[in-house]
mmCIF file of C-alpha atoms in Angstrom:
data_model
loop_
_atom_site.group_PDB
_atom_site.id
_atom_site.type_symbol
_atom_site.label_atom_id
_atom_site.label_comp_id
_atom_site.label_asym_id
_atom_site.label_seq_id
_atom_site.Cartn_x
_atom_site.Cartn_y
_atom_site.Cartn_z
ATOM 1 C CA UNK A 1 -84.610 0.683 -169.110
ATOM 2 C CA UNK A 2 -82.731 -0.633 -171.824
ATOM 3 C CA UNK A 3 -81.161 -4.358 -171.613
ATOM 4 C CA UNK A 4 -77.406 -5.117 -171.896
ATOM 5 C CA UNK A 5 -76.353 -7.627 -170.358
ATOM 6 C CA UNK A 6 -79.111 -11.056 -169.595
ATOM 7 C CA UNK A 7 -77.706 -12.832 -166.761
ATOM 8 C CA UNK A 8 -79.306 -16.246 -166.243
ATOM 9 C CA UNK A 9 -79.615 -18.131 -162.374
ATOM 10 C CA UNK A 10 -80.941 -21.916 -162.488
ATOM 11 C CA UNK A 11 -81.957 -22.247 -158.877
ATOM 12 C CA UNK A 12 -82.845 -25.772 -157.524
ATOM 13 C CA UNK A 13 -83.325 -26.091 -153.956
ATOM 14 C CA UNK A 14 -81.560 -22.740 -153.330
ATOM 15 C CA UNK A 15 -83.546 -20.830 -150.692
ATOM 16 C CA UNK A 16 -80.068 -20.974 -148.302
ATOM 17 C CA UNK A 17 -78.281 -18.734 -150.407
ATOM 18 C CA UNK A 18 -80.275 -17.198 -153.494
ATOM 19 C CA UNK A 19 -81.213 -13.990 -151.967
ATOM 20 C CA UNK A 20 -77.124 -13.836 -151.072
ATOM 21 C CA UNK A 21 -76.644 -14.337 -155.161
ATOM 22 C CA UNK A 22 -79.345 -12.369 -156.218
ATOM 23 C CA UNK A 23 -78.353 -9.327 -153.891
ATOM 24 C CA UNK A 24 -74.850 -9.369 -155.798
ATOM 25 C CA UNK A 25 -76.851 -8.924 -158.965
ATOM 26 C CA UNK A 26 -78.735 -5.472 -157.272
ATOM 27 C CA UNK A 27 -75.756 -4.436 -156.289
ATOM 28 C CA UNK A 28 -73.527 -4.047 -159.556
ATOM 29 C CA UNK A 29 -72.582 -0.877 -160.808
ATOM 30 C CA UNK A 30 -73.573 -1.388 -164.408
ATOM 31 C CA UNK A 31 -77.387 -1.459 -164.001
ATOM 32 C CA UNK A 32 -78.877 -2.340 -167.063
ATOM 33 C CA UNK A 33 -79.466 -5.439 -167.139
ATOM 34 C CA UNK A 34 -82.222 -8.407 -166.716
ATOM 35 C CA UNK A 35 -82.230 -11.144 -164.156
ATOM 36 C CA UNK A 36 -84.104 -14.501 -165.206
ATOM 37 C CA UNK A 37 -84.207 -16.887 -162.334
ATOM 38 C CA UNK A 38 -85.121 -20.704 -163.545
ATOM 39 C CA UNK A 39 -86.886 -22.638 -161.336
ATOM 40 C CA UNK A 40 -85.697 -26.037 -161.645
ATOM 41 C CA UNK A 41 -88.963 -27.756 -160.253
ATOM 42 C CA UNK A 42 -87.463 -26.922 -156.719
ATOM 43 C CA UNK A 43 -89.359 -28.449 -153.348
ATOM 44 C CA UNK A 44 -88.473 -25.797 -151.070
ATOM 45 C CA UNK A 45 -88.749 -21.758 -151.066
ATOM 46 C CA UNK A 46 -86.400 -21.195 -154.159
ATOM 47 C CA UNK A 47 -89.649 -20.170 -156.656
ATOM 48 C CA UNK A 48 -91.116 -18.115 -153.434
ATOM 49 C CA UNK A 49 -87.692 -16.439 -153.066
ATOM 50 C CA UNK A 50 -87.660 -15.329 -156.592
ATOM 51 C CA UNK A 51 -91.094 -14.097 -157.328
ATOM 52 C CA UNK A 52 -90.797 -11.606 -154.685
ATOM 53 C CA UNK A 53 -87.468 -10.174 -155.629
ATOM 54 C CA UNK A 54 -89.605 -10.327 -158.643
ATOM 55 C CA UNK A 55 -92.428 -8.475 -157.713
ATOM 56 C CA UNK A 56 -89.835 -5.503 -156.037
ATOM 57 C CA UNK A 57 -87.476 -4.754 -158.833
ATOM 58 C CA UNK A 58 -88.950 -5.233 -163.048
ATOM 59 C CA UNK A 59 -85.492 -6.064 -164.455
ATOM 60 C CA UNK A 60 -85.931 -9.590 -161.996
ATOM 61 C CA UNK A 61 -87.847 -12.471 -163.810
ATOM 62 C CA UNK A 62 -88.916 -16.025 -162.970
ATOM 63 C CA UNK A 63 -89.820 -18.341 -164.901
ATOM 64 C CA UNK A 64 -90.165 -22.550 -163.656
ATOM 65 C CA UNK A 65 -89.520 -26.006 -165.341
ATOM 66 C CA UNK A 66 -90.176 -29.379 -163.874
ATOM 67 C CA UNK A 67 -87.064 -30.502 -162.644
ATOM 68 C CA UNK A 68 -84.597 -31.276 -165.879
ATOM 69 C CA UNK A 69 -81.082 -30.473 -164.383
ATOM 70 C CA UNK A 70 -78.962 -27.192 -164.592
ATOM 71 C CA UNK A 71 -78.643 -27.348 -168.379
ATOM 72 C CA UNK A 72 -81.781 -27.581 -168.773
ATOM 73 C CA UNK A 73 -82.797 -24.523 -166.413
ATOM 74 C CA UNK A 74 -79.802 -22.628 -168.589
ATOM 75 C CA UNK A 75 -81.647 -23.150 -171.954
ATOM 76 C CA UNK A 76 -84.745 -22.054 -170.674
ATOM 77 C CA UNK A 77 -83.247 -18.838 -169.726
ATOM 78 C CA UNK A 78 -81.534 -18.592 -173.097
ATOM 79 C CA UNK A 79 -84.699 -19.281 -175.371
ATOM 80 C CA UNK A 80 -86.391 -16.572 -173.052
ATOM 81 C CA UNK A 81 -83.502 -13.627 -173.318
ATOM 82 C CA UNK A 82 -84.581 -10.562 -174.406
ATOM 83 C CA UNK A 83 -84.138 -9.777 -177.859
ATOM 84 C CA UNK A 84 -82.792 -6.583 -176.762
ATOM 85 C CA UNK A 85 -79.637 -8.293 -174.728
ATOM 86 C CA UNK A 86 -76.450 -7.765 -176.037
ATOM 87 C CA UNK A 87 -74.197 -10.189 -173.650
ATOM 88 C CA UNK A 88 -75.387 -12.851 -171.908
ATOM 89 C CA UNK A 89 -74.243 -14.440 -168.771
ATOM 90 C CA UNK A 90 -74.580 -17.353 -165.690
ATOM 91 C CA UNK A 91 -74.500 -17.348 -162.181
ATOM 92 C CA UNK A 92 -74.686 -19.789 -159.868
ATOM 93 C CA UNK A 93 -77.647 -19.656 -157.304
ATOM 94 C CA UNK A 94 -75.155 -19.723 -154.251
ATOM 95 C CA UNK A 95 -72.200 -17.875 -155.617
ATOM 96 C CA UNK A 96 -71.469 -13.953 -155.296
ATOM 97 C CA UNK A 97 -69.995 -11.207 -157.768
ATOM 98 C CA UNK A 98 -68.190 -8.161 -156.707
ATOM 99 C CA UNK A 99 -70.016 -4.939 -157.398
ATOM 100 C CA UNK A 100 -68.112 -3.797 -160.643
ATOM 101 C CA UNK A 101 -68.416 -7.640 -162.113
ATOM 102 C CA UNK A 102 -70.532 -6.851 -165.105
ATOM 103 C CA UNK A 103 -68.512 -3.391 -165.314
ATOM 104 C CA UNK A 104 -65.461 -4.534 -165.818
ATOM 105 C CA UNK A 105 -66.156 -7.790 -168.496
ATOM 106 C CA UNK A 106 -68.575 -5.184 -170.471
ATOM 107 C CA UNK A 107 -65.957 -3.099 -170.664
ATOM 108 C CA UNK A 108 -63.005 -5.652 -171.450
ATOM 109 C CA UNK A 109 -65.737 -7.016 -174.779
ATOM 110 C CA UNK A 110 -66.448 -3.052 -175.602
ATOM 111 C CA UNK A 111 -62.582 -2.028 -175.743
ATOM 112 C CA UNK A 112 -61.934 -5.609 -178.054
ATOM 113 C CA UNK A 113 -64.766 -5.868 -180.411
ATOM 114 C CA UNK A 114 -63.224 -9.005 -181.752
ATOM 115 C CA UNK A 115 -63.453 -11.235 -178.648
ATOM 116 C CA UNK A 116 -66.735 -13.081 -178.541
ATOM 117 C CA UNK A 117 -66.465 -13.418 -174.457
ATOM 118 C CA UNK A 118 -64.812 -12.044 -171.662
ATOM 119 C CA UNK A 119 -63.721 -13.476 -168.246
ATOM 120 C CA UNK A 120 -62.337 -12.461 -164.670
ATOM 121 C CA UNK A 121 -61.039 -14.296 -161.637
ATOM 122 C CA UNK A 122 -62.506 -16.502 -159.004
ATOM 123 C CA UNK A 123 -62.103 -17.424 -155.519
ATOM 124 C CA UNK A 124 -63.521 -19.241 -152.779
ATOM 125 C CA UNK A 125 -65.751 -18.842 -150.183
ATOM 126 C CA UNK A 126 -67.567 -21.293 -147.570
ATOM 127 C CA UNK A 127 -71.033 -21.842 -147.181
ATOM 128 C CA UNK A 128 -70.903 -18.885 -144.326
ATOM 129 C CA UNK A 129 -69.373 -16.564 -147.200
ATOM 130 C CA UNK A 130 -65.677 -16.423 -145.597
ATOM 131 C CA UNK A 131 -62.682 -16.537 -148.314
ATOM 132 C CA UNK A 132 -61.183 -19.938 -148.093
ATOM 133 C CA UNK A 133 -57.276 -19.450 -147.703
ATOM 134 C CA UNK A 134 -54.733 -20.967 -150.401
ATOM 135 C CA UNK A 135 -56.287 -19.226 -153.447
ATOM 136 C CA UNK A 136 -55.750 -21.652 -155.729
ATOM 137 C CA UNK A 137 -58.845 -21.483 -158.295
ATOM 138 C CA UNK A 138 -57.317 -17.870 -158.287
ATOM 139 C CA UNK A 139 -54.162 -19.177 -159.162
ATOM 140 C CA UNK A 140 -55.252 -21.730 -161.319
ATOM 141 C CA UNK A 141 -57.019 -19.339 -163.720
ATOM 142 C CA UNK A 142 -54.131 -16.873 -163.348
ATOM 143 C CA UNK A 143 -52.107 -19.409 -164.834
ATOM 144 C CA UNK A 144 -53.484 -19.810 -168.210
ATOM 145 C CA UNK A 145 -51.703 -22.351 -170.246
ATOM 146 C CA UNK A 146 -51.989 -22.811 -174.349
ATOM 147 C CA UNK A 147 -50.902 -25.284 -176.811
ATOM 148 C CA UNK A 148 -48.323 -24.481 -179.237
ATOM 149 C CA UNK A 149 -47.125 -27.655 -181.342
ATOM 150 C CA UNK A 150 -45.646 -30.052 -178.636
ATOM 151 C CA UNK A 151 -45.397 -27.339 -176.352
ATOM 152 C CA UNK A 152 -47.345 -26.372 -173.322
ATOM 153 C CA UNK A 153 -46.681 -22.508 -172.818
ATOM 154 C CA UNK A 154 -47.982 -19.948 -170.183
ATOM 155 C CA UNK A 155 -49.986 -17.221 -171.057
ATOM 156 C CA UNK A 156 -48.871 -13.734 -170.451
ATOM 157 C CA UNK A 157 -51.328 -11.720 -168.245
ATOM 158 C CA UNK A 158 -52.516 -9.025 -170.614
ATOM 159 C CA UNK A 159 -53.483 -12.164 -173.726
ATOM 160 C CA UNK A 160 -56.541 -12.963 -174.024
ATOM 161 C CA UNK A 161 -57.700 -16.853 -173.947
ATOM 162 C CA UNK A 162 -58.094 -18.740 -177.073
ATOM 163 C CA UNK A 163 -59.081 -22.205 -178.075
ATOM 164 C CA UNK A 164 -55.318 -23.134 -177.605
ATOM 165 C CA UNK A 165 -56.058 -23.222 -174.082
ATOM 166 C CA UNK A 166 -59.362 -24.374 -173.520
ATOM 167 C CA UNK A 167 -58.550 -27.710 -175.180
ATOM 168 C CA UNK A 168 -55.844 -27.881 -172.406
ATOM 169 C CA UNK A 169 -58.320 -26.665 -169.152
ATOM 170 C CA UNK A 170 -60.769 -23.572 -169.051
ATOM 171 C CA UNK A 171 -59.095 -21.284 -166.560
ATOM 172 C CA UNK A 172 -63.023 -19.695 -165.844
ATOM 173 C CA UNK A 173 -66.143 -21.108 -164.088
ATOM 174 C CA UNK A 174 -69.495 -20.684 -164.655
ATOM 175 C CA UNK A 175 -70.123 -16.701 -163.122
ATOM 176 C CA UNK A 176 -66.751 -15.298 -164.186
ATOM 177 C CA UNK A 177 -67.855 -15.235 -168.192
ATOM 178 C CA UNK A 178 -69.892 -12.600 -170.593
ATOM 179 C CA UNK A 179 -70.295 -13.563 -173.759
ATOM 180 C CA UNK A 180 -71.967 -11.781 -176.878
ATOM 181 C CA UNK A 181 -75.337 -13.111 -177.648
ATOM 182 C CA UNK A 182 -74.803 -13.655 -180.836
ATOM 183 C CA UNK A 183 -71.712 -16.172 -179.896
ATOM 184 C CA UNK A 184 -74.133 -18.226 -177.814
ATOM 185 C CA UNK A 185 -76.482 -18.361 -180.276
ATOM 186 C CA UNK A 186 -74.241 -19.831 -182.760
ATOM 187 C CA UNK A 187 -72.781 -22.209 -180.161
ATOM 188 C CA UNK A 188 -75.831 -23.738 -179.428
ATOM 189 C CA UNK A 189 -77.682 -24.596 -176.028
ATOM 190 C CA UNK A 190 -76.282 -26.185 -173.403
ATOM 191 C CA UNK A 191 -75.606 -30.262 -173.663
ATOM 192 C CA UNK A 192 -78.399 -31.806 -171.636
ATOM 193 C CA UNK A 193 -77.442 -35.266 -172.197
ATOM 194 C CA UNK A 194 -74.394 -34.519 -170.357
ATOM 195 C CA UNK A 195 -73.980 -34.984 -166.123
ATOM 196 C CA UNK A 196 -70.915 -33.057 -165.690
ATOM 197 C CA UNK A 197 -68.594 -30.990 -167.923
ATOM 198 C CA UNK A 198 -70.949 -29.497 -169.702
ATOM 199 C CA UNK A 199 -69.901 -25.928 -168.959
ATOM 200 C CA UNK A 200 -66.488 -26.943 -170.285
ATOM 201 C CA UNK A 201 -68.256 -28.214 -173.460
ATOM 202 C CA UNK A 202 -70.252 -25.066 -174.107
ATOM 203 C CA UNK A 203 -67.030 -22.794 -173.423
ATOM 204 C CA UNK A 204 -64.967 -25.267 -175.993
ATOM 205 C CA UNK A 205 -67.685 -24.333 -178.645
ATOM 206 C CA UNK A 206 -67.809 -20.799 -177.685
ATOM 207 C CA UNK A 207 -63.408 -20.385 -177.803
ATOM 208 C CA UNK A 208 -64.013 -21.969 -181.408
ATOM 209 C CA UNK A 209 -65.850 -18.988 -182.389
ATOM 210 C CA UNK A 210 -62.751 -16.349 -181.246
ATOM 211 C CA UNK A 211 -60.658 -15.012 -178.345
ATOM 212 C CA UNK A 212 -62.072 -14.226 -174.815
ATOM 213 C CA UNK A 213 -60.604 -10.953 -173.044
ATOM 214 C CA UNK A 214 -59.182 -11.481 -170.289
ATOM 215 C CA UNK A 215 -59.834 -9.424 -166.819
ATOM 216 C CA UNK A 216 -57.107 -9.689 -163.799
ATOM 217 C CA UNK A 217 -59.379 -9.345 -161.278
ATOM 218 C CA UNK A 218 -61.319 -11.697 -158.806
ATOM 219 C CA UNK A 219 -64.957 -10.556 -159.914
ATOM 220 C CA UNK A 220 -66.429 -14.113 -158.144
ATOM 221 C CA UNK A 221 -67.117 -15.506 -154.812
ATOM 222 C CA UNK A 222 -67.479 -19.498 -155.832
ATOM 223 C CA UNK A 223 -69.163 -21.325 -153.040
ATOM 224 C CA UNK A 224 -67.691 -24.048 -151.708
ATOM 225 C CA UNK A 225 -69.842 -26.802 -149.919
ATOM 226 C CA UNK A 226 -67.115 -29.518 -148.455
ATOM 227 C CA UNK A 227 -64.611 -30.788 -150.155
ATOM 228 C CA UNK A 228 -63.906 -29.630 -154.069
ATOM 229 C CA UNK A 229 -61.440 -32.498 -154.990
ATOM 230 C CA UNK A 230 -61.317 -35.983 -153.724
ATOM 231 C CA UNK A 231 -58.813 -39.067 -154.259
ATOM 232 C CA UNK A 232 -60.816 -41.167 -156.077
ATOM 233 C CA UNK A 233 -60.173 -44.238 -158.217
ATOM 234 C CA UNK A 234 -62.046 -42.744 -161.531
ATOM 235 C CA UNK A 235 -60.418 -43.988 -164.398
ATOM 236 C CA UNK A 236 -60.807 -40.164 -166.531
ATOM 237 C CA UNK A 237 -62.175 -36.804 -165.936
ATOM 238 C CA UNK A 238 -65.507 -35.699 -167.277
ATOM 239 C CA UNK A 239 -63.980 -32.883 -168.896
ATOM 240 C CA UNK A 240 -61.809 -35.618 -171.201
ATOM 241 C CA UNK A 241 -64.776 -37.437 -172.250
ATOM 242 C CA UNK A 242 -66.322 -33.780 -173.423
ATOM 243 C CA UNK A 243 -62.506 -33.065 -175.389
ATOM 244 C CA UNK A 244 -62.623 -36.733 -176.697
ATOM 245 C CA UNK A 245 -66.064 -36.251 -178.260
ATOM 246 C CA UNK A 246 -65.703 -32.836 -179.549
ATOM 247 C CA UNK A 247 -62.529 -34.544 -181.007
ATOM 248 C CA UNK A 248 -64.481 -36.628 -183.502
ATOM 249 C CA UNK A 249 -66.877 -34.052 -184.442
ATOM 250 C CA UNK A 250 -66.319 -33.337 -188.097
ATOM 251 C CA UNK A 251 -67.311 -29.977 -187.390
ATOM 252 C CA UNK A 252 -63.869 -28.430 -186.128
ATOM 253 C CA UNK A 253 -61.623 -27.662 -188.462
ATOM 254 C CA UNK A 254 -58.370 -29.704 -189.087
ATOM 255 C CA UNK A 255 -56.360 -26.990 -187.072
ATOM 256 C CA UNK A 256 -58.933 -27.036 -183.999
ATOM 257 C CA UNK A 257 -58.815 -30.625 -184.271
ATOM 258 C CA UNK A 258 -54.946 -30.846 -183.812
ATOM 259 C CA UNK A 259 -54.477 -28.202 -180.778
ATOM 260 C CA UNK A 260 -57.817 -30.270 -178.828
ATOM 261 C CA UNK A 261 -55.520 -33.384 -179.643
ATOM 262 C CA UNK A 262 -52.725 -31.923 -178.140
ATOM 263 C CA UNK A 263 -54.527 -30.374 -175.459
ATOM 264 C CA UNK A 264 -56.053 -33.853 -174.754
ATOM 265 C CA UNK A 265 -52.723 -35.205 -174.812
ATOM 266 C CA UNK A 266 -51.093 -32.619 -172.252
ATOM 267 C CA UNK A 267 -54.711 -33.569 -170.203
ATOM 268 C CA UNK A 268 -53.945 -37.055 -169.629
ATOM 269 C CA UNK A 269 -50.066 -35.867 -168.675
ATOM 270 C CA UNK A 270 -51.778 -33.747 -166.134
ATOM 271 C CA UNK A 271 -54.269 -36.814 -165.049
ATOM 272 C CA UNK A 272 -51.158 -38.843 -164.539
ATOM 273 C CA UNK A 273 -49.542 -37.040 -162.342
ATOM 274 C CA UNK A 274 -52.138 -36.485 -160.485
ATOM 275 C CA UNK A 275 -53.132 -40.150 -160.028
ATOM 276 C CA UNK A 276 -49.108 -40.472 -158.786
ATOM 277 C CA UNK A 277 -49.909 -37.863 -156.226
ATOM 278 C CA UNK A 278 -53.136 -39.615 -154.996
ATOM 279 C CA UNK A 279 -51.306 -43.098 -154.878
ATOM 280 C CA UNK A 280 -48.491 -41.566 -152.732
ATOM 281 C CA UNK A 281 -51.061 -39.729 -150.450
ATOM 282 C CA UNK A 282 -53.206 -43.468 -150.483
ATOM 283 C CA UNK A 283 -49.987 -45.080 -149.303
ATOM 284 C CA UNK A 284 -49.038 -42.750 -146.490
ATOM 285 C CA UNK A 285 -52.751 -43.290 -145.331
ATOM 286 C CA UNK A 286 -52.356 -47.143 -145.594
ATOM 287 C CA UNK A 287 -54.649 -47.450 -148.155
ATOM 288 C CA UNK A 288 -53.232 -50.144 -150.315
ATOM 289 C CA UNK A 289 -55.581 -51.238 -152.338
ATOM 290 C CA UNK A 290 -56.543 -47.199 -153.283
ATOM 291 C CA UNK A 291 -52.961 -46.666 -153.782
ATOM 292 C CA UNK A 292 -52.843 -49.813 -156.559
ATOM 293 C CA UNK A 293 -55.942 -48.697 -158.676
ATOM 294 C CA UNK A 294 -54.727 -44.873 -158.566
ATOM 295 C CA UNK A 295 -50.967 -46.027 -159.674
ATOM 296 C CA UNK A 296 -52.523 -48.191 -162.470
ATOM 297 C CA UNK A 297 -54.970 -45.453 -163.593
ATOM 298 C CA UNK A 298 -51.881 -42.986 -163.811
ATOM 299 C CA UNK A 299 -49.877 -45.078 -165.638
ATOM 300 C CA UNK A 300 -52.735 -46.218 -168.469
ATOM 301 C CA UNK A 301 -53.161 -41.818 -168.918
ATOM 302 C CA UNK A 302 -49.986 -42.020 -168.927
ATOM 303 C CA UNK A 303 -49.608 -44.254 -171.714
ATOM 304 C CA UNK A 304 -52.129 -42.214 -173.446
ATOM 305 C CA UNK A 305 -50.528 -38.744 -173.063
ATOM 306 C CA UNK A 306 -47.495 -40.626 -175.020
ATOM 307 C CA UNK A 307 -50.089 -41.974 -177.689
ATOM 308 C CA UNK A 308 -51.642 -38.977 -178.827
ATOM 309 C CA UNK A 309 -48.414 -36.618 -177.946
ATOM 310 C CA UNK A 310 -46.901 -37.921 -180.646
#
């Protein structure tokens, strides 16, 4: 059977829910496709797990690394891709997709042969697989914002996504993206030297390359394991240190380089506020001294949001 779409699975410890992920891959409607499951040097039954979905179904293939961290388990899948693959895409070893996942992103990338990626909806589930009420990584990605000049503007539904917005925030996670495999081969492999955010940096360097079409529709189940957000006292996000960095990369162009400034800027607005929240929420918990680093912290981003705003 012909290959269209590679989707890549780093797996590290992962025995409680892989078969869960990897039955969402059997069960999608568009069928041709291959499954590589990286081993990330697990200790458990994640390489067991895989080598007999393996041995049942030939599109499913494993392959193992000593343990070298999620990128790292990505760009082994990537160098081993068939060359026959026209998209490629990830999944996380304890997430689901809906049936018609693949369907519908092939689809939105066949109807706009410009985009370089497409990408769908997500929401949330538990670690028993029940939908966490509130919806909000569904409304979060629903409400795609862009930079335009000093302006942060909404996105109508039917746009697709551009750069202008992924300097601001990615509105799509790791599972709810198919991108052409020529795209990621231009954008490189994944950042290993980086601990977090480096999803967000290989989507920046993919948006630099064209528009992604945009699905409406939840096609993800994203796991959630406790808590997703936590008042903390951290002084900046991961996700700026990837902007600020890509930022002084002579490689963007001058126009690229002023909408990531801007979205930087709008970032550190955003971090602000959000610091303000968390020092409120510190105070009614009689957390003082929590409440004085978070007030600080908003007020140096927001010093910076006026800095680079200008």
């Amino acid at each position: 059977m012909d290959v269209l779409v590679s989707i890549i699975v780093p797996a590290y410890n992962a025995e409680r829910f892989l078969s869960e992920a990897i039955q969402s891959v059997l069960r999608q409607t568009l069928i041709e496709w291959e499954l590589l499951i990286v081993d990330d040097g697990s200790t458990d039954n994640t390489l067991a797990i895989a080598q007999r979905y393996a041995s049942q179904d030939a599109r499913i293939r494993c392959l193992h690394q000593d343990n070298g961290g999620v990128s790292a388990a990505r760009n082994c899948g990537i160098i081993d891709v068939s060359k026959e693959a026209e998209y490629v895409t990830f999944l996380e070893a304890d997430d689901l997709w809906e049936p018609d996942a693949l369907a519908l992103l092939v689809a939105a990338l066949e109807v706009d042969p410009l985009a370089v990626g497409a990408h769908g909806l997500v929401r949330e589930i538990d670690s028993s697989g029940n939908w966490i009420g509130g919806g909000w990584r569904e409304a979060w990605a629903r409400n795609r914002q862009y930079v335009k000049g000093r302006k942060l503007l909404k996105s109508e539904g039917h746009e697709p996504t551009t750069f202008s917005c992924v300097v601001y925030d990615p509105c799509f996670v790791v599972g709810t993206i198919v991108v052409r495999r020529s795209t990621l081969t231009a954008a490189g492999l994944f950042d290993t030297s980086l601990t977090y955010a480096e999803d967000h940096d290989m989507w920046l360097r993919i948006s630099r390359q064209g528009r992604l079409a945009y699905v409406d529709r939840v096609i993800l189940s994203y796991r959630q394991h406790g808590a997703s957000a936590m008042r903390n006292a951290s002084d900046r996000s991961p996700r700026t240190n990837v902007r600020l960095r890509m930022l002084a990369s002579p490689q963007i162009s001058p126009e690229q380089k002023e909408l990531l400034r801007r979205g930087v800027a709008f970032w550190y607005r955003y971090l602000s506020m959000q610091k303000f929240d968390w020092m409120l929420a510190s105070l009614r918990e009689r957390k003082p001294l929590l409440a004085a680093i978070n007030m600080r912290h908003g007020m140096r981003n927001f010093f910076r949001y006026l800095v680079m705003i200008r």
